[in-house]
Coordinates of C-alpha atoms in Angstrom, one line a residue:
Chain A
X1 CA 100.9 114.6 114.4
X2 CA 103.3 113.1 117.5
X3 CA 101.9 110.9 119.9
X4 CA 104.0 108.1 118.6
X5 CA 107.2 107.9 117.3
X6 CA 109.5 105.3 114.8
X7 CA 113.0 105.6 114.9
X8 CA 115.0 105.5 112.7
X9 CA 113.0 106.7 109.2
X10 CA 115.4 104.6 107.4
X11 CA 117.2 101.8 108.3
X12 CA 119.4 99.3 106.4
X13 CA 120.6 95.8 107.2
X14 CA 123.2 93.4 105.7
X15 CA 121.7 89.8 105.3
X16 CA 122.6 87.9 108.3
X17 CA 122.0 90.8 111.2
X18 CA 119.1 91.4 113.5
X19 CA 118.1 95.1 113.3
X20 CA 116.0 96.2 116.2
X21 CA 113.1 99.4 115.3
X22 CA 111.8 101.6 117.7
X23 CA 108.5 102.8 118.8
X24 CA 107.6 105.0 121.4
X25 CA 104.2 106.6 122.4
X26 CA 103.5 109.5 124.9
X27 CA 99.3 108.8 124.8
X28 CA 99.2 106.8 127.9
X29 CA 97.9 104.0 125.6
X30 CA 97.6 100.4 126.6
X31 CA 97.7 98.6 123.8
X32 CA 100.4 98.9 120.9
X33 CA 100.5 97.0 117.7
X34 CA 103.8 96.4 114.6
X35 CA 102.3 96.2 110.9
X36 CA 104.4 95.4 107.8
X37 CA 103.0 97.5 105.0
X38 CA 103.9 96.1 101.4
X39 CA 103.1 96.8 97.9
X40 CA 99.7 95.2 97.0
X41 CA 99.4 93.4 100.4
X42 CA 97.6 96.1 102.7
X43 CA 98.9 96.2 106.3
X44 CA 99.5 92.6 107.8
X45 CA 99.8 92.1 111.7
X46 CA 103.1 91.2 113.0
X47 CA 103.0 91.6 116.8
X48 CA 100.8 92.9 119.5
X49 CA 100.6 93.9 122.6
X50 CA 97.6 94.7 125.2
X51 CA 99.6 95.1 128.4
X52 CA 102.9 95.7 129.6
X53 CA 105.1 92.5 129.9
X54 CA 102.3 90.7 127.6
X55 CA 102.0 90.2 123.8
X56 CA 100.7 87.9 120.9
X57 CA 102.0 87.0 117.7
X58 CA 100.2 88.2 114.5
X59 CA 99.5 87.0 111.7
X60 CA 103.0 86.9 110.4
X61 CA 104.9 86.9 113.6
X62 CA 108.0 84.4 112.0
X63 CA 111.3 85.8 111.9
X64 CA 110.1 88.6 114.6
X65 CA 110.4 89.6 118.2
X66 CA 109.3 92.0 120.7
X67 CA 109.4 93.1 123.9
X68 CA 106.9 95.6 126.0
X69 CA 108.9 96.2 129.1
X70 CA 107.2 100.3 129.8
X71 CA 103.7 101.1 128.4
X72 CA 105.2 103.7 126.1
X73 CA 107.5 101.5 124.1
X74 CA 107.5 98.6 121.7
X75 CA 110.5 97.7 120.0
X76 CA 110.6 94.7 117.1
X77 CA 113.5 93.0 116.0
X78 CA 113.6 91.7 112.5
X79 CA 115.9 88.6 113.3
X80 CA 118.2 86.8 110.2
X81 CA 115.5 84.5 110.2
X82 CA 112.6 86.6 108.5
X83 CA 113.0 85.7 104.7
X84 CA 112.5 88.8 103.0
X85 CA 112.4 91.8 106.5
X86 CA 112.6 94.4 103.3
X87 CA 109.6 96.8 103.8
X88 CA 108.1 99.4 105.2
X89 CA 107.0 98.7 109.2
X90 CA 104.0 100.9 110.7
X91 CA 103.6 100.9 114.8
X92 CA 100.1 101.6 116.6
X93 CA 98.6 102.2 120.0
X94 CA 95.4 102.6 121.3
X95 CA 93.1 103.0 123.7
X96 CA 90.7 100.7 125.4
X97 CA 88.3 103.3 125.3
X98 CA 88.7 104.1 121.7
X99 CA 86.6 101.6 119.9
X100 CA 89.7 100.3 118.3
X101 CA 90.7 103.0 117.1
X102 CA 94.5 102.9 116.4
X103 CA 96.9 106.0 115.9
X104 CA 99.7 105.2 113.8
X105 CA 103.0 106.3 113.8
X106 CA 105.3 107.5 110.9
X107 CA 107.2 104.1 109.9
X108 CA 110.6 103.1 109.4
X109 CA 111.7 101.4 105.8
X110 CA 113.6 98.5 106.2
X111 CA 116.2 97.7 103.4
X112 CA 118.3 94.5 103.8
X113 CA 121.1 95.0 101.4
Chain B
X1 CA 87.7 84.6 111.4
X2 CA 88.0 87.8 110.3
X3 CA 88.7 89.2 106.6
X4 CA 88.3 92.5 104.9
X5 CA 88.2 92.2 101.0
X6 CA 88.5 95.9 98.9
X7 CA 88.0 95.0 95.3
X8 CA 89.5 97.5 93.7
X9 CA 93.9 98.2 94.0
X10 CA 93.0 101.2 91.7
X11 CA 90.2 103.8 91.0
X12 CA 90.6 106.8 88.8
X13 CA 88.1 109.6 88.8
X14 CA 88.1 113.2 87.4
X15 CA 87.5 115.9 90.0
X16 CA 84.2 116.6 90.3
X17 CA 82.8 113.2 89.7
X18 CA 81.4 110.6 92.4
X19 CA 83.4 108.1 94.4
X20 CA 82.7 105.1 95.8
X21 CA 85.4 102.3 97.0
X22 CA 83.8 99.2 98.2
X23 CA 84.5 97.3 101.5
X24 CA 83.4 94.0 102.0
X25 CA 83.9 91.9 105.3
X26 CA 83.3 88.6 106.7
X27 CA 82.7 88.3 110.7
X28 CA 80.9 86.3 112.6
X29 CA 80.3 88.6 115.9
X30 CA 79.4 92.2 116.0
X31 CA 81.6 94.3 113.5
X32 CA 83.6 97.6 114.3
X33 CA 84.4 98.8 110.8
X34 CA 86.7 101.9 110.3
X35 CA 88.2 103.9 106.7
X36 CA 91.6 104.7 107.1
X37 CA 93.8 107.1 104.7
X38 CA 97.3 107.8 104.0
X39 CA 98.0 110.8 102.1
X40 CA 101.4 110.6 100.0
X41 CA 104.4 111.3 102.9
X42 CA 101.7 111.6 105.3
X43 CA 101.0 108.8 108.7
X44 CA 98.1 106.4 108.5
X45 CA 95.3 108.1 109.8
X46 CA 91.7 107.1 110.7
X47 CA 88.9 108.9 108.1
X48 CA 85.8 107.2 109.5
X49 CA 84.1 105.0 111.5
X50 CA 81.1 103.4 111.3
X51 CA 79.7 103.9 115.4
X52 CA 80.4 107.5 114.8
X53 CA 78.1 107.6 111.9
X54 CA 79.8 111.1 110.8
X55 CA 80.7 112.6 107.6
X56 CA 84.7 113.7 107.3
X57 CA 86.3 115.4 104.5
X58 CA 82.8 115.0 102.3
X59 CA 83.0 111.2 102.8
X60 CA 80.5 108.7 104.2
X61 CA 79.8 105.5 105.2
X62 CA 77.0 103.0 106.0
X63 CA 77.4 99.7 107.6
X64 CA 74.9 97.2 105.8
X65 CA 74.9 94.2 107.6
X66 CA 73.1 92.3 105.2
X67 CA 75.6 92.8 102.4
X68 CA 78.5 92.9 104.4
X69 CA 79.8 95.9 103.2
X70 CA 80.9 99.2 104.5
X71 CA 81.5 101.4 101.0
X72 CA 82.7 104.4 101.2
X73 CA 81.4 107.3 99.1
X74 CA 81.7 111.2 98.7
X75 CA 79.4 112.8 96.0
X76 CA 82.2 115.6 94.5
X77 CA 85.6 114.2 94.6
X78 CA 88.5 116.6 94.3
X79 CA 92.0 116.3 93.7
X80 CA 93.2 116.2 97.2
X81 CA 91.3 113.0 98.1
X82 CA 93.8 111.3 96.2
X83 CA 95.4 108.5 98.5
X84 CA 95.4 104.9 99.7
X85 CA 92.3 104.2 101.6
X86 CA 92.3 101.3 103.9
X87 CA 88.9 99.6 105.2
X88 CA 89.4 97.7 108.6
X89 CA 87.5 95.3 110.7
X90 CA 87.6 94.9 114.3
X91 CA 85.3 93.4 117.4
X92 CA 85.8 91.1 120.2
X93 CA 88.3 91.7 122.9
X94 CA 91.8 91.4 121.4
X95 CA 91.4 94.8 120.3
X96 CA 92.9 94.0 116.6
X97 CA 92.0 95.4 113.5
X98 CA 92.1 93.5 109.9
X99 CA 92.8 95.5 106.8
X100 CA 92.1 95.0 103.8
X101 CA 94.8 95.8 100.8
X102 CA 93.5 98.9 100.4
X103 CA 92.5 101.5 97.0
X104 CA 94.5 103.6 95.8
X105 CA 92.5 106.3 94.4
X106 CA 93.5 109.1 91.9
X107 CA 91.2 112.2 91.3
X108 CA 92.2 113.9 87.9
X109 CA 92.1 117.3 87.3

């Protein structure tokens, strides 16, 4: 393991407050992706990125924001405007030389209490 | 677009017996199609792809175009192959991937 990195591993929120979760990768990797993992509902897209100071929304980008200032970090904020921000959040990178391939770091659970 | 159906949430074997969890996709282009596995307390990680055409852990996988499916099978499961198994699609140049909801399989002693 290592290569990329979530911080924290558990994170809780009162309603109302953004909470902002960290990703870092040392791989030299260009692109870097945000997942929401859920019960039943596989791993959706929330955010990507392909260069630095460039990224797209997913497929459930709402209520999120990122920014991709240095290629080795990607940090979401789950804003008070994402209905229901409780779950479990999974960050990629990869290489455009890896034939999609993505290396996935450890997560952070979300709880919004 | 791009969609990755598995069928099956759940599949329960006994150790020793074959396994097979089924992929299906829908893509217009050329598909990249990839098994991923997370082990319980353990980081996604990639198990197989398709270009590479390898065998990990006892498991394979064939890409049949015609049927849209990328299954993946391994003749003798054992108890350690129990996990959630993701199948994902990528191709084109956004580099993204689409999973589907995955299996999570469960190999009885």
């Amino acid at each position: 393991d290592g290569g990329i990195t979530q911080s924290p591993k558990y994170l809780f929120r009162k309603e109302g407050q953004n909470v902002t979760l960290s990703c870092e990768q040392n791989l030299n990797h260009d692109a870097m992706y945000w997942y929401r993992q859920d019960p039943g509902q596989g791993l959706r897209l929330i955010y990507y990125s392909q260069i630095v100071n460039d990224f797209q929304k997913g497929d459930i980008a709402e209520g999120y924001s990122v920014s991709r200032e240095k290629k080795e970090s990607f940090p979401l904020t789950v804003t008070s405007a994402q209905k229901n921000p409780t779950a479990f959040y999974l960050c990629a990178s990869s290489s455009w030389t890896g034939y999609n391939e993505q290396f996935f770091g450890p997560g952070t659970r979300l709880t919004v209490l | 677009a791009q969609r990755v159906t598995q069928p099956e949430k759940l599949l329960s074997v006994f150790k020793g017996a074959p396994v097979e969890l089924k992929c299906n996709y829908s893509y217009s282009g050329s598909p990249e199609l990839f098994w991923y596995v997370q082990y319980s307390r353990q980081r996604l990680q990639l198990l197989l792809r398709h270009i590479s055409r390898e065998s990990i852990k006892g498991f394979t996988a064939d890409l049949n175009k015609g049927e849209t499916s990328f299954h993946l099978k391994k003749p003798f499961a054992q108890e350690e192959d129990s996990a959630m198994y993701y199948c994902a699609l990528g191709g084109g140049s956004n580099y993204k991937l689409t999973f589907g909801k995955g299996t999570l399989l469960t190999v009885n002693p």
